[in-house]
Amino acid sequence: MLKLKKNFGNKAIPHPLLQTYILLPRIVEKVRINPGNFADRKKFQEIEYTDQSYNDELERIHHRFSPLVKVCKEEGCALRIGSNHGSLSDRILSRYGDTPLGMVESAMEFIRICENYNYHEIILSMKSSNTRVMVQAYRLLVNKMHAEGMNYPLHLGVTEAGEGEDGRIKSAVGIGTLLEDGLGDTIRVSLTEEPEFEIPVAKELVKRYETRSGHDSINDIYKNPLYPYEYRKRESRQVMNIGGDNVSRVMVDLSLENEITRDTLNHLGYSYFEADDKWGIGDFACDYIFVNKKSVDFDIPGTLGIVQAYSVWIEEKKTNIYPFLDAKQYLDNPHLHPKLNFIYATLPELSADLLSQFKNDISAVLLIDTYNEHGMAEQRRLFMELMSENCQIPVIIGKAYSGLTPENLQLYSATDMGALLIDGLGDGVFLAAEGCGSLEQVNQTAFGILQASRTRISKTEYISCPSCGRTLFDLQETTALVRNRTSHLKGIKIGIMGCIVNGPGEMADADYGYVGTGVGKISLYRGQNVVQANLPMEEAVDALIDLMKEDGVWVEPEMVEAFF
Ligand code: SF4
């Protein structure tokens, strides 16, 4: 928020080069600087620094930055030091690499200068469009600040999160994970939509914490087996296609359906072709369906598994259906499926007997749930227990929601499950969502969470900027145009940026970039390099596709669906 000060200054400006920066604290309440480009330039060069030459650079930055610090202090103006993953300076990149540590050190260098002048009106941000990098950077920043006796507030954000469902889920995975950790003082949701659509999402993300303080207590942690600054997948044994090196699985709850037909599967990524008696399998084809006490009376696709209540399964013990048991049934019953059994448990049910049986059971998959209002923390505590006991049972993260709008389901579940997946916890997800939208919406939300936490890539990822005064085209329209032609490409990241000033830096993570360089002009990037400059806009999408064809990553849309 930009608030104009009443005492619009007419004081002399001490340094002509810093004219803009020095003027701002006299007329606004808060200024944001990006340490990646405040005093450094970014030329995508690798430069070798000795300790001496690095310290000389820090001296130079001190000289450039200190006039701003002094005037901020004098005017009572706050300062946001905002590191951005996409625009780290060549100097930082050469020393720390393109890493969360680089983002943190980039800010710390500037904070130390502020403290040198006894100036503390600081807020910090560590934004990235990569949710893992963003979460790790904020956590590391807090760690480094504690080590140096600092405790500045944090402004949270996922940059260029995109639009619609993808943008909301990605924002929730990044911002929500940190809010769950108790980190964050202000937040910004950056969607490629009209700005007024960002505020309700932000409000919804923080609203959940109004009543959180009274949640049921969770067992103390004596030894934390998690490492919060780096992605480390929890080791789990493979049980059929779950756990081990498999991608995270999606299980869909069909227990509330009146009946289960081929049409039901049409909403879950499968399409039945009657004439050929074949199933088409799309990118969002779920892996398991939980039918509870119901039956399925038609041949299902070979890639799909049916999970049925134990009390029904035990009647016929069908080998192509897998039982679902609670902890007591599991401990009491010797008659299990020889290959795969789903055992439902919450943290309070995780007894020593259960753990001991899990350790040796090569057919067991744990489906966890929680009734705690701070459910993520309780489920994370359960994972810690498994890790401390060296129990490698694969785990499906389950969570029940009811009566939410589809949009709130996206935000809540992406926060609750994303916060676990982003730390390498979990081998799949099970969203039991009653009255929260259609089956299709719930299934797509599950896949969206896996994509945003980078545990299963099933669609093209768009890193598009939120647009601003510099934007050189209608960003929403252009994103839709690019999306229409490329959304079938699995696992490719495309940056769509409104301007050449910040665009290339902001899309650090993208494989290809579509960047506005003038009115009606687009430049195409492969990674960080321009490959075609100033193309007429009407030719740019075709040229982008030609570029992908040249790189051998293009697939014709009609080739995408697989048949079984
Ligand atoms: S147009 Fe440029 S400056 Fe504006 S939001 Fe997009 S990338 Fe950032």
mmCIF file of N, CA and C in Angstrom, residues 171-279:
data_model
loop_
_atom_site.group_PDB
_atom_site.id
_atom_site.type_symbol
_atom_site.label_atom_id
_atom_site.label_comp_id
_atom_site.label_asym_id
_atom_site.label_seq_id
_atom_site.Cartn_x
_atom_site.Cartn_y
_atom_site.Cartn_z
ATOM 1 N N SER A 171 -0.152 -20.325 -4.704
ATOM 2 C CA SER A 171 -0.012 -19.327 -3.636
ATOM 3 C C SER A 171 -0.234 -19.974 -2.276
ATOM 4 N N ALA A 172 -1.244 -20.851 -2.192
ATOM 5 C CA ALA A 172 -1.549 -21.486 -0.904
ATOM 6 C C ALA A 172 -0.427 -22.431 -0.481
ATOM 7 N N VAL A 173 0.149 -23.156 -1.429
ATOM 8 C CA VAL A 173 1.235 -24.073 -1.052
ATOM 9 C C VAL A 173 2.407 -23.263 -0.483
ATOM 10 N N GLY A 174 2.771 -22.164 -1.142
ATOM 11 C CA GLY A 174 3.917 -21.374 -0.677
ATOM 12 C C GLY A 174 3.604 -20.581 0.576
ATOM 13 N N ILE A 175 2.591 -19.715 0.490
ATOM 14 C CA ILE A 175 2.277 -18.826 1.629
ATOM 15 C C ILE A 175 1.715 -19.653 2.786
ATOM 16 N N GLY A 176 0.808 -20.587 2.456
ATOM 17 C CA GLY A 176 0.160 -21.391 3.504
ATOM 18 C C GLY A 176 1.165 -22.210 4.296
ATOM 19 N N THR A 177 2.144 -22.794 3.629
ATOM 20 C CA THR A 177 3.148 -23.601 4.346
ATOM 21 C C THR A 177 3.833 -22.758 5.413
ATOM 22 N N LEU A 178 4.188 -21.522 5.065
ATOM 23 C CA LEU A 178 4.889 -20.677 6.032
ATOM 24 C C LEU A 178 3.954 -20.200 7.138
ATOM 25 N N LEU A 179 2.700 -19.894 6.791
ATOM 26 C CA LEU A 179 1.749 -19.501 7.837
ATOM 27 C C LEU A 179 1.545 -20.658 8.815
ATOM 28 N N GLU A 180 1.492 -21.882 8.291
ATOM 29 C CA GLU A 180 1.363 -23.065 9.151
ATOM 30 C C GLU A 180 2.554 -23.173 10.101
ATOM 31 N N ASP A 181 3.734 -22.744 9.627
ATOM 32 C CA ASP A 181 4.937 -22.762 10.464
ATOM 33 C C ASP A 181 4.946 -21.613 11.482
ATOM 34 N N GLY A 182 3.972 -20.711 11.383
ATOM 35 C CA GLY A 182 3.955 -19.554 12.284
ATOM 36 C C GLY A 182 4.827 -18.423 11.781
ATOM 37 N N LEU A 183 5.155 -18.428 10.488
ATOM 38 C CA LEU A 183 5.983 -17.363 9.921
ATOM 39 C C LEU A 183 5.127 -16.466 9.027
ATOM 40 N N GLY A 184 5.432 -15.183 9.026
ATOM 41 C CA GLY A 184 4.726 -14.277 8.121
ATOM 42 C C GLY A 184 3.949 -13.221 8.872
ATOM 43 N N ASP A 185 4.084 -11.949 8.431
ATOM 44 C CA ASP A 185 3.390 -10.831 9.074
ATOM 45 C C ASP A 185 2.453 -10.108 8.114
ATOM 46 N N THR A 186 2.822 -10.074 6.824
ATOM 47 C CA THR A 186 1.910 -9.573 5.791
ATOM 48 C C THR A 186 2.046 -10.525 4.602
ATOM 49 N N ILE A 187 1.006 -10.579 3.763
ATOM 50 C CA ILE A 187 1.112 -11.456 2.597
ATOM 51 C C ILE A 187 0.627 -10.729 1.347
ATOM 52 N N ARG A 188 1.112 -11.166 0.176
ATOM 53 C CA ARG A 188 0.623 -10.687 -1.122
ATOM 54 C C ARG A 188 0.391 -11.909 -2.006
ATOM 55 N N VAL A 189 -0.804 -12.019 -2.530
ATOM 56 C CA VAL A 189 -1.107 -13.073 -3.496
ATOM 57 C C VAL A 189 -0.996 -12.442 -4.883
ATOM 58 N N SER A 190 -0.101 -12.957 -5.737
ATOM 59 C CA SER A 190 0.104 -12.372 -7.075
ATOM 60 C C SER A 190 -0.556 -13.248 -8.127
ATOM 61 N N LEU A 191 -1.719 -12.839 -8.592
ATOM 62 C CA LEU A 191 -2.408 -13.620 -9.628
ATOM 63 C C LEU A 191 -2.368 -12.859 -10.950
ATOM 64 N N THR A 192 -2.399 -13.606 -12.050
ATOM 65 C CA THR A 192 -2.516 -12.947 -13.352
ATOM 66 C C THR A 192 -3.999 -12.732 -13.611
ATOM 67 N N GLU A 193 -4.587 -11.909 -12.769
ATOM 68 C CA GLU A 193 -6.021 -11.588 -12.868
ATOM 69 C C GLU A 193 -6.158 -10.150 -12.416
ATOM 70 N N GLU A 194 -7.360 -9.612 -12.500
ATOM 71 C CA GLU A 194 -7.579 -8.251 -12.008
ATOM 72 C C GLU A 194 -7.160 -8.196 -10.537
ATOM 73 N N PRO A 195 -6.494 -7.095 -10.113
ATOM 74 C CA PRO A 195 -5.964 -7.038 -8.733
ATOM 75 C C PRO A 195 -7.006 -7.312 -7.655
ATOM 76 N N GLU A 196 -8.263 -6.919 -7.916
ATOM 77 C CA GLU A 196 -9.272 -7.089 -6.853
ATOM 78 C C GLU A 196 -9.558 -8.558 -6.532
ATOM 79 N N PHE A 197 -9.138 -9.473 -7.433
ATOM 80 C CA PHE A 197 -9.349 -10.900 -7.152
ATOM 81 C C PHE A 197 -8.277 -11.465 -6.211
ATOM 82 N N GLU A 198 -7.216 -10.689 -6.004
ATOM 83 C CA GLU A 198 -6.143 -11.190 -5.140
ATOM 84 C C GLU A 198 -6.516 -11.090 -3.657
ATOM 85 N N ILE A 199 -7.219 -10.022 -3.304
ATOM 86 C CA ILE A 199 -7.490 -9.752 -1.875
ATOM 87 C C ILE A 199 -8.331 -10.864 -1.217
ATOM 88 N N PRO A 200 -9.446 -11.307 -1.844
ATOM 89 C CA PRO A 200 -10.228 -12.359 -1.171
ATOM 90 C C PRO A 200 -9.410 -13.634 -0.938
ATOM 91 N N VAL A 201 -8.506 -13.939 -1.867
ATOM 92 C CA VAL A 201 -7.672 -15.133 -1.697
ATOM 93 C C VAL A 201 -6.757 -14.939 -0.486
ATOM 94 N N ALA A 202 -6.145 -13.764 -0.407
ATOM 95 C CA ALA A 202 -5.234 -13.474 0.713
ATOM 96 C C ALA A 202 -5.999 -13.537 2.042
ATOM 97 N N LYS A 203 -7.202 -12.957 2.060
ATOM 98 C CA LYS A 203 -7.988 -12.947 3.307
ATOM 99 C C LYS A 203 -8.329 -14.370 3.735
ATOM 100 N N GLU A 204 -8.684 -15.188 2.747
ATOM 101 C CA GLU A 204 -9.073 -16.564 3.043
ATOM 102 C C GLU A 204 -7.888 -17.353 3.603
ATOM 103 N N LEU A 205 -6.699 -17.075 3.070
ATOM 104 C CA LEU A 205 -5.504 -17.793 3.546
ATOM 105 C C LEU A 205 -5.204 -17.483 5.009
ATOM 106 N N VAL A 206 -5.425 -16.230 5.420
ATOM 107 C CA VAL A 206 -5.066 -15.876 6.807
ATOM 108 C C VAL A 206 -6.219 -16.116 7.801
ATOM 109 N N LYS A 207 -7.439 -16.165 7.277
ATOM 110 C CA LYS A 207 -8.616 -16.284 8.158
ATOM 111 C C LYS A 207 -8.561 -17.529 9.046
ATOM 112 N N ARG A 208 -7.980 -18.578 8.516
ATOM 113 C CA ARG A 208 -7.976 -19.853 9.241
ATOM 114 C C ARG A 208 -7.232 -19.777 10.567
ATOM 115 N N TYR A 209 -6.366 -18.768 10.694
ATOM 116 C CA TYR A 209 -5.522 -18.719 11.897
ATOM 117 C C TYR A 209 -6.157 -17.926 13.031
ATOM 118 N N GLU A 210 -7.357 -17.364 12.777
ATOM 119 C CA GLU A 210 -8.010 -16.580 13.825
ATOM 120 C C GLU A 210 -8.358 -17.445 15.031
ATOM 121 N N THR A 211 -8.683 -18.722 14.793
ATOM 122 C CA THR A 211 -9.100 -19.584 15.905
ATOM 123 C C THR A 211 -8.076 -20.689 16.178
ATOM 124 N N ARG A 212 -6.954 -20.623 15.525
ATOM 125 C CA ARG A 212 -6.004 -21.741 15.570
ATOM 126 C C ARG A 212 -5.337 -21.933 16.944
ATOM 127 N N SER A 213 -5.242 -20.844 17.724
ATOM 128 C CA SER A 213 -4.426 -20.946 18.936
ATOM 129 C C SER A 213 -4.983 -21.959 19.946
ATOM 130 N N GLY A 214 -6.266 -22.265 19.863
ATOM 131 C CA GLY A 214 -6.815 -23.205 20.852
ATOM 132 C C GLY A 214 -6.839 -24.647 20.391
ATOM 133 N N HIS A 215 -6.034 -24.990 19.404
ATOM 134 C CA HIS A 215 -6.114 -26.361 18.857
ATOM 135 C C HIS A 215 -5.661 -27.410 19.874
ATOM 136 N N ASP A 216 -6.086 -28.668 19.658
ATOM 137 C CA ASP A 216 -5.681 -29.767 20.549
ATOM 138 C C ASP A 216 -4.164 -29.867 20.575
ATOM 139 N N SER A 217 -3.643 -30.234 21.736
ATOM 140 C CA SER A 217 -2.171 -30.259 21.847
ATOM 141 C C SER A 217 -1.597 -31.422 21.032
ATOM 142 N N ILE A 218 -0.360 -31.260 20.642
ATOM 143 C CA ILE A 218 0.349 -32.254 19.824
ATOM 144 C C ILE A 218 1.607 -32.646 20.600
ATOM 145 N N ASN A 219 1.908 -33.948 20.587
ATOM 146 C CA ASN A 219 3.062 -34.437 21.372
ATOM 147 C C ASN A 219 4.325 -33.610 21.109
ATOM 148 N N ASP A 220 5.099 -33.405 22.158
ATOM 149 C CA ASP A 220 6.362 -32.668 22.013
ATOM 150 C C ASP A 220 7.303 -33.394 21.053
ATOM 151 N N ILE A 221 8.180 -32.625 20.430
ATOM 152 C CA ILE A 221 9.192 -33.224 19.544
ATOM 153 C C ILE A 221 10.520 -33.222 20.310
ATOM 154 N N TYR A 222 11.124 -34.374 20.430
ATOM 155 C CA TYR A 222 12.419 -34.427 21.137
ATOM 156 C C TYR A 222 13.579 -34.396 20.158
ATOM 157 N N LYS A 223 13.358 -34.970 18.978
ATOM 158 C CA LYS A 223 14.423 -34.936 17.978
ATOM 159 C C LYS A 223 13.733 -34.711 16.631
ATOM 160 N N ASN A 224 14.108 -33.617 15.970
ATOM 161 C CA ASN A 224 13.448 -33.313 14.698
ATOM 162 C C ASN A 224 14.197 -33.978 13.544
ATOM 163 N N PRO A 225 13.584 -34.965 12.899
ATOM 164 C CA PRO A 225 14.286 -35.643 11.804
ATOM 165 C C PRO A 225 14.178 -34.884 10.473
ATOM 166 N N LEU A 226 13.461 -33.766 10.458
ATOM 167 C CA LEU A 226 13.273 -33.025 9.200
ATOM 168 C C LEU A 226 14.338 -31.949 9.034
ATOM 169 N N TYR A 227 14.674 -31.666 7.783
ATOM 170 C CA TYR A 227 15.614 -30.587 7.488
ATOM 171 C C TYR A 227 14.842 -29.547 6.681
ATOM 172 N N PRO A 228 14.513 -28.387 7.288
ATOM 173 C CA PRO A 228 13.554 -27.477 6.644
ATOM 174 C C PRO A 228 14.115 -26.589 5.539
ATOM 175 N N TYR A 229 15.412 -26.679 5.270
ATOM 176 C CA TYR A 229 16.015 -25.739 4.323
ATOM 177 C C TYR A 229 16.339 -26.368 2.973
ATOM 178 N N GLU A 230 15.942 -27.599 2.784
ATOM 179 C CA GLU A 230 16.309 -28.303 1.561
ATOM 180 C C GLU A 230 15.263 -29.413 1.346
ATOM 181 N N TYR A 231 14.950 -29.715 0.088
ATOM 182 C CA TYR A 231 13.971 -30.775 -0.156
ATOM 183 C C TYR A 231 14.627 -32.141 0.028
ATOM 184 N N ARG A 232 14.120 -32.912 0.960
ATOM 185 C CA ARG A 232 14.603 -34.289 1.159
ATOM 186 C C ARG A 232 13.390 -35.189 1.264
ATOM 187 N N LYS A 233 13.224 -36.055 0.278
ATOM 188 C CA LYS A 233 12.058 -36.936 0.298
ATOM 189 C C LYS A 233 12.235 -37.969 1.411
ATOM 190 N N ARG A 234 11.187 -38.146 2.216
ATOM 191 C CA ARG A 234 11.235 -39.203 3.241
ATOM 192 C C ARG A 234 11.327 -40.556 2.546
ATOM 193 N N GLU A 235 12.226 -41.375 2.996
ATOM 194 C CA GLU A 235 12.380 -42.695 2.372
ATOM 195 C C GLU A 235 11.208 -43.581 2.735
ATOM 196 N N SER A 236 10.601 -44.179 1.704
ATOM 197 C CA SER A 236 9.517 -45.130 1.971
ATOM 198 C C SER A 236 9.727 -46.340 1.077
ATOM 199 N N ARG A 237 9.257 -47.485 1.542
ATOM 200 C CA ARG A 237 9.395 -48.692 0.714
ATOM 201 C C ARG A 237 8.314 -48.683 -0.361
ATOM 202 N N GLN A 238 8.571 -49.336 -1.477
ATOM 203 C CA GLN A 238 7.574 -49.388 -2.542
ATOM 204 C C GLN A 238 6.587 -50.517 -2.278
ATOM 205 N N VAL A 239 5.314 -50.178 -2.278
ATOM 206 C CA VAL A 239 4.264 -51.201 -2.180
ATOM 207 C C VAL A 239 3.419 -51.046 -3.442
ATOM 208 N N MET A 240 3.510 -52.006 -4.331
ATOM 209 C CA MET A 240 2.938 -51.897 -5.689
ATOM 210 C C MET A 240 3.421 -50.577 -6.309
ATOM 211 N N ASN A 241 2.494 -49.682 -6.704
ATOM 212 C CA ASN A 241 2.973 -48.448 -7.345
ATOM 213 C C ASN A 241 2.965 -47.252 -6.389
ATOM 214 N N ILE A 242 3.007 -47.528 -5.087
ATOM 215 C CA ILE A 242 2.982 -46.445 -4.087
ATOM 216 C C ILE A 242 4.304 -46.444 -3.320
ATOM 217 N N GLY A 243 4.843 -45.254 -3.069
ATOM 218 C CA GLY A 243 6.076 -45.153 -2.287
ATOM 219 C C GLY A 243 7.320 -45.404 -3.122
ATOM 220 N N GLY A 244 8.453 -45.478 -2.468
ATOM 221 C CA GLY A 244 9.722 -45.632 -3.176
ATOM 222 C C GLY A 244 9.944 -44.439 -4.094
ATOM 223 N N ASP A 245 10.335 -44.718 -5.351
ATOM 224 C CA ASP A 245 10.583 -43.626 -6.296
ATOM 225 C C ASP A 245 9.368 -43.277 -7.145
ATOM 226 N N ASN A 246 8.217 -43.852 -6.830
ATOM 227 C CA ASN A 246 7.018 -43.538 -7.617
ATOM 228 C C ASN A 246 6.583 -42.085 -7.400
ATOM 229 N N VAL A 247 5.886 -41.544 -8.404
ATOM 230 C CA VAL A 247 5.309 -40.213 -8.211
ATOM 231 C C VAL A 247 4.213 -40.318 -7.148
ATOM 232 N N SER A 248 3.864 -39.177 -6.572
ATOM 233 C CA SER A 248 2.793 -39.183 -5.564
ATOM 234 C C SER A 248 1.482 -39.630 -6.212
ATOM 235 N N ARG A 249 0.735 -40.436 -5.515
ATOM 236 C CA ARG A 249 -0.509 -40.996 -6.045
ATOM 237 C C ARG A 249 -1.721 -40.174 -5.614
ATOM 238 N N VAL A 250 -2.794 -40.285 -6.413
ATOM 239 C CA VAL A 250 -4.037 -39.587 -6.084
ATOM 240 C C VAL A 250 -5.137 -40.624 -5.866
ATOM 241 N N MET A 251 -5.733 -40.587 -4.673
ATOM 242 C CA MET A 251 -6.867 -41.459 -4.378
ATOM 243 C C MET A 251 -8.111 -40.579 -4.256
ATOM 244 N N VAL A 252 -9.191 -41.000 -4.913
ATOM 245 C CA VAL A 252 -10.414 -40.194 -4.908
ATOM 246 C C VAL A 252 -11.495 -40.902 -4.101
ATOM 247 N N ASP A 253 -12.230 -40.106 -3.348
ATOM 248 C CA ASP A 253 -13.282 -40.637 -2.480
ATOM 249 C C ASP A 253 -14.605 -40.755 -3.251
ATOM 250 N N LEU A 254 -15.054 -41.992 -3.495
ATOM 251 C CA LEU A 254 -16.353 -42.188 -4.159
ATOM 252 C C LEU A 254 -17.373 -42.762 -3.182
ATOM 253 N N SER A 255 -17.067 -42.706 -1.889
ATOM 254 C CA SER A 255 -17.950 -43.345 -0.911
ATOM 255 C C SER A 255 -19.316 -42.673 -0.847
ATOM 256 N N LEU A 256 -19.412 -41.414 -1.269
ATOM 257 C CA LEU A 256 -20.693 -40.712 -1.183
ATOM 258 C C LEU A 256 -21.491 -40.757 -2.480
ATOM 259 N N GLU A 257 -20.942 -41.385 -3.511
ATOM 260 C CA GLU A 257 -21.673 -41.476 -4.783
ATOM 261 C C GLU A 257 -22.822 -42.480 -4.639
ATOM 262 N N ASN A 258 -23.942 -42.196 -5.300
ATOM 263 C CA ASN A 258 -25.061 -43.136 -5.237
ATOM 264 C C ASN A 258 -24.693 -44.453 -5.902
ATOM 265 N N GLU A 259 -24.074 -44.355 -7.070
ATOM 266 C CA GLU A 259 -23.584 -45.573 -7.727
ATOM 267 C C GLU A 259 -22.335 -45.208 -8.517
ATOM 268 N N ILE A 260 -21.537 -46.231 -8.787
ATOM 269 C CA ILE A 260 -20.288 -45.978 -9.506
ATOM 270 C C ILE A 260 -20.401 -46.612 -10.894
ATOM 271 N N THR A 261 -20.347 -45.757 -11.903
ATOM 272 C CA THR A 261 -20.507 -46.221 -13.283
ATOM 273 C C THR A 261 -19.283 -45.774 -14.088
ATOM 274 N N ARG A 262 -19.286 -46.190 -15.376
ATOM 275 C CA ARG A 262 -18.188 -45.733 -16.232
ATOM 276 C C ARG A 262 -18.193 -44.206 -16.320
ATOM 277 N N ASP A 263 -19.396 -43.640 -16.290
ATOM 278 C CA ASP A 263 -19.488 -42.183 -16.386
ATOM 279 C C ASP A 263 -18.805 -41.510 -15.183
ATOM 280 N N THR A 264 -18.856 -42.178 -14.018
ATOM 281 C CA THR A 264 -18.193 -41.597 -12.839
ATOM 282 C C THR A 264 -16.704 -41.401 -13.150
ATOM 283 N N LEU A 265 -16.114 -42.405 -13.803
ATOM 284 C CA LEU A 265 -14.679 -42.324 -14.101
ATOM 285 C C LEU A 265 -14.372 -41.248 -15.133
ATOM 286 N N ASN A 266 -15.391 -40.902 -15.954
ATOM 287 C CA ASN A 266 -15.219 -39.811 -16.927
ATOM 288 C C ASN A 266 -14.812 -38.510 -16.246
ATOM 289 N N HIS A 267 -15.189 -38.363 -14.978
ATOM 290 C CA HIS A 267 -14.870 -37.133 -14.240
ATOM 291 C C HIS A 267 -13.517 -37.225 -13.550
ATOM 292 N N LEU A 268 -12.878 -38.365 -13.683
ATOM 293 C CA LEU A 268 -11.637 -38.582 -12.925
ATOM 294 C C LEU A 268 -10.461 -38.882 -13.845
ATOM 295 N N GLY A 269 -10.536 -38.353 -15.077
ATOM 296 C CA GLY A 269 -9.399 -38.467 -15.992
ATOM 297 C C GLY A 269 -9.455 -39.641 -16.948
ATOM 298 N N TYR A 270 -10.536 -40.410 -16.908
ATOM 299 C CA TYR A 270 -10.667 -41.570 -17.819
ATOM 300 C C TYR A 270 -11.814 -41.327 -18.789
ATOM 301 N N SER A 271 -11.695 -41.852 -20.008
ATOM 302 C CA SER A 271 -12.842 -41.785 -20.917
ATOM 303 C C SER A 271 -13.028 -43.145 -21.581
ATOM 304 N N TYR A 272 -14.261 -43.615 -21.531
ATOM 305 C CA TYR A 272 -14.559 -44.957 -22.059
ATOM 306 C C TYR A 272 -15.052 -44.857 -23.498
ATOM 307 N N PHE A 273 -14.432 -45.650 -24.410
ATOM 308 C CA PHE A 273 -14.847 -45.675 -25.811
ATOM 309 C C PHE A 273 -15.569 -47.001 -26.044
ATOM 310 N N GLU A 274 -16.880 -46.899 -26.073
ATOM 311 C CA GLU A 274 -17.707 -48.090 -26.110
ATOM 312 C C GLU A 274 -17.426 -48.957 -27.345
ATOM 313 N N ALA A 275 -17.303 -48.299 -28.512
ATOM 314 C CA ALA A 275 -17.131 -49.051 -29.762
ATOM 315 C C ALA A 275 -15.906 -49.957 -29.695
ATOM 316 N N ASP A 276 -14.839 -49.468 -29.085
ATOM 317 C CA ASP A 276 -13.591 -50.254 -29.010
ATOM 318 C C ASP A 276 -13.460 -50.998 -27.687
ATOM 319 N N ASP A 277 -14.375 -50.708 -26.756
ATOM 320 C CA ASP A 277 -14.268 -51.212 -25.382
ATOM 321 C C ASP A 277 -12.870 -50.909 -24.819
ATOM 322 N N LYS A 278 -12.489 -49.653 -24.954
ATOM 323 C CA LYS A 278 -11.165 -49.229 -24.449
ATOM 324 C C LYS A 278 -11.324 -47.978 -23.578
ATOM 325 N N TRP A 279 -10.337 -47.831 -22.704
ATOM 326 C CA TRP A 279 -10.301 -46.629 -21.862
ATOM 327 C C TRP A 279 -9.211 -45.681 -22.355
#
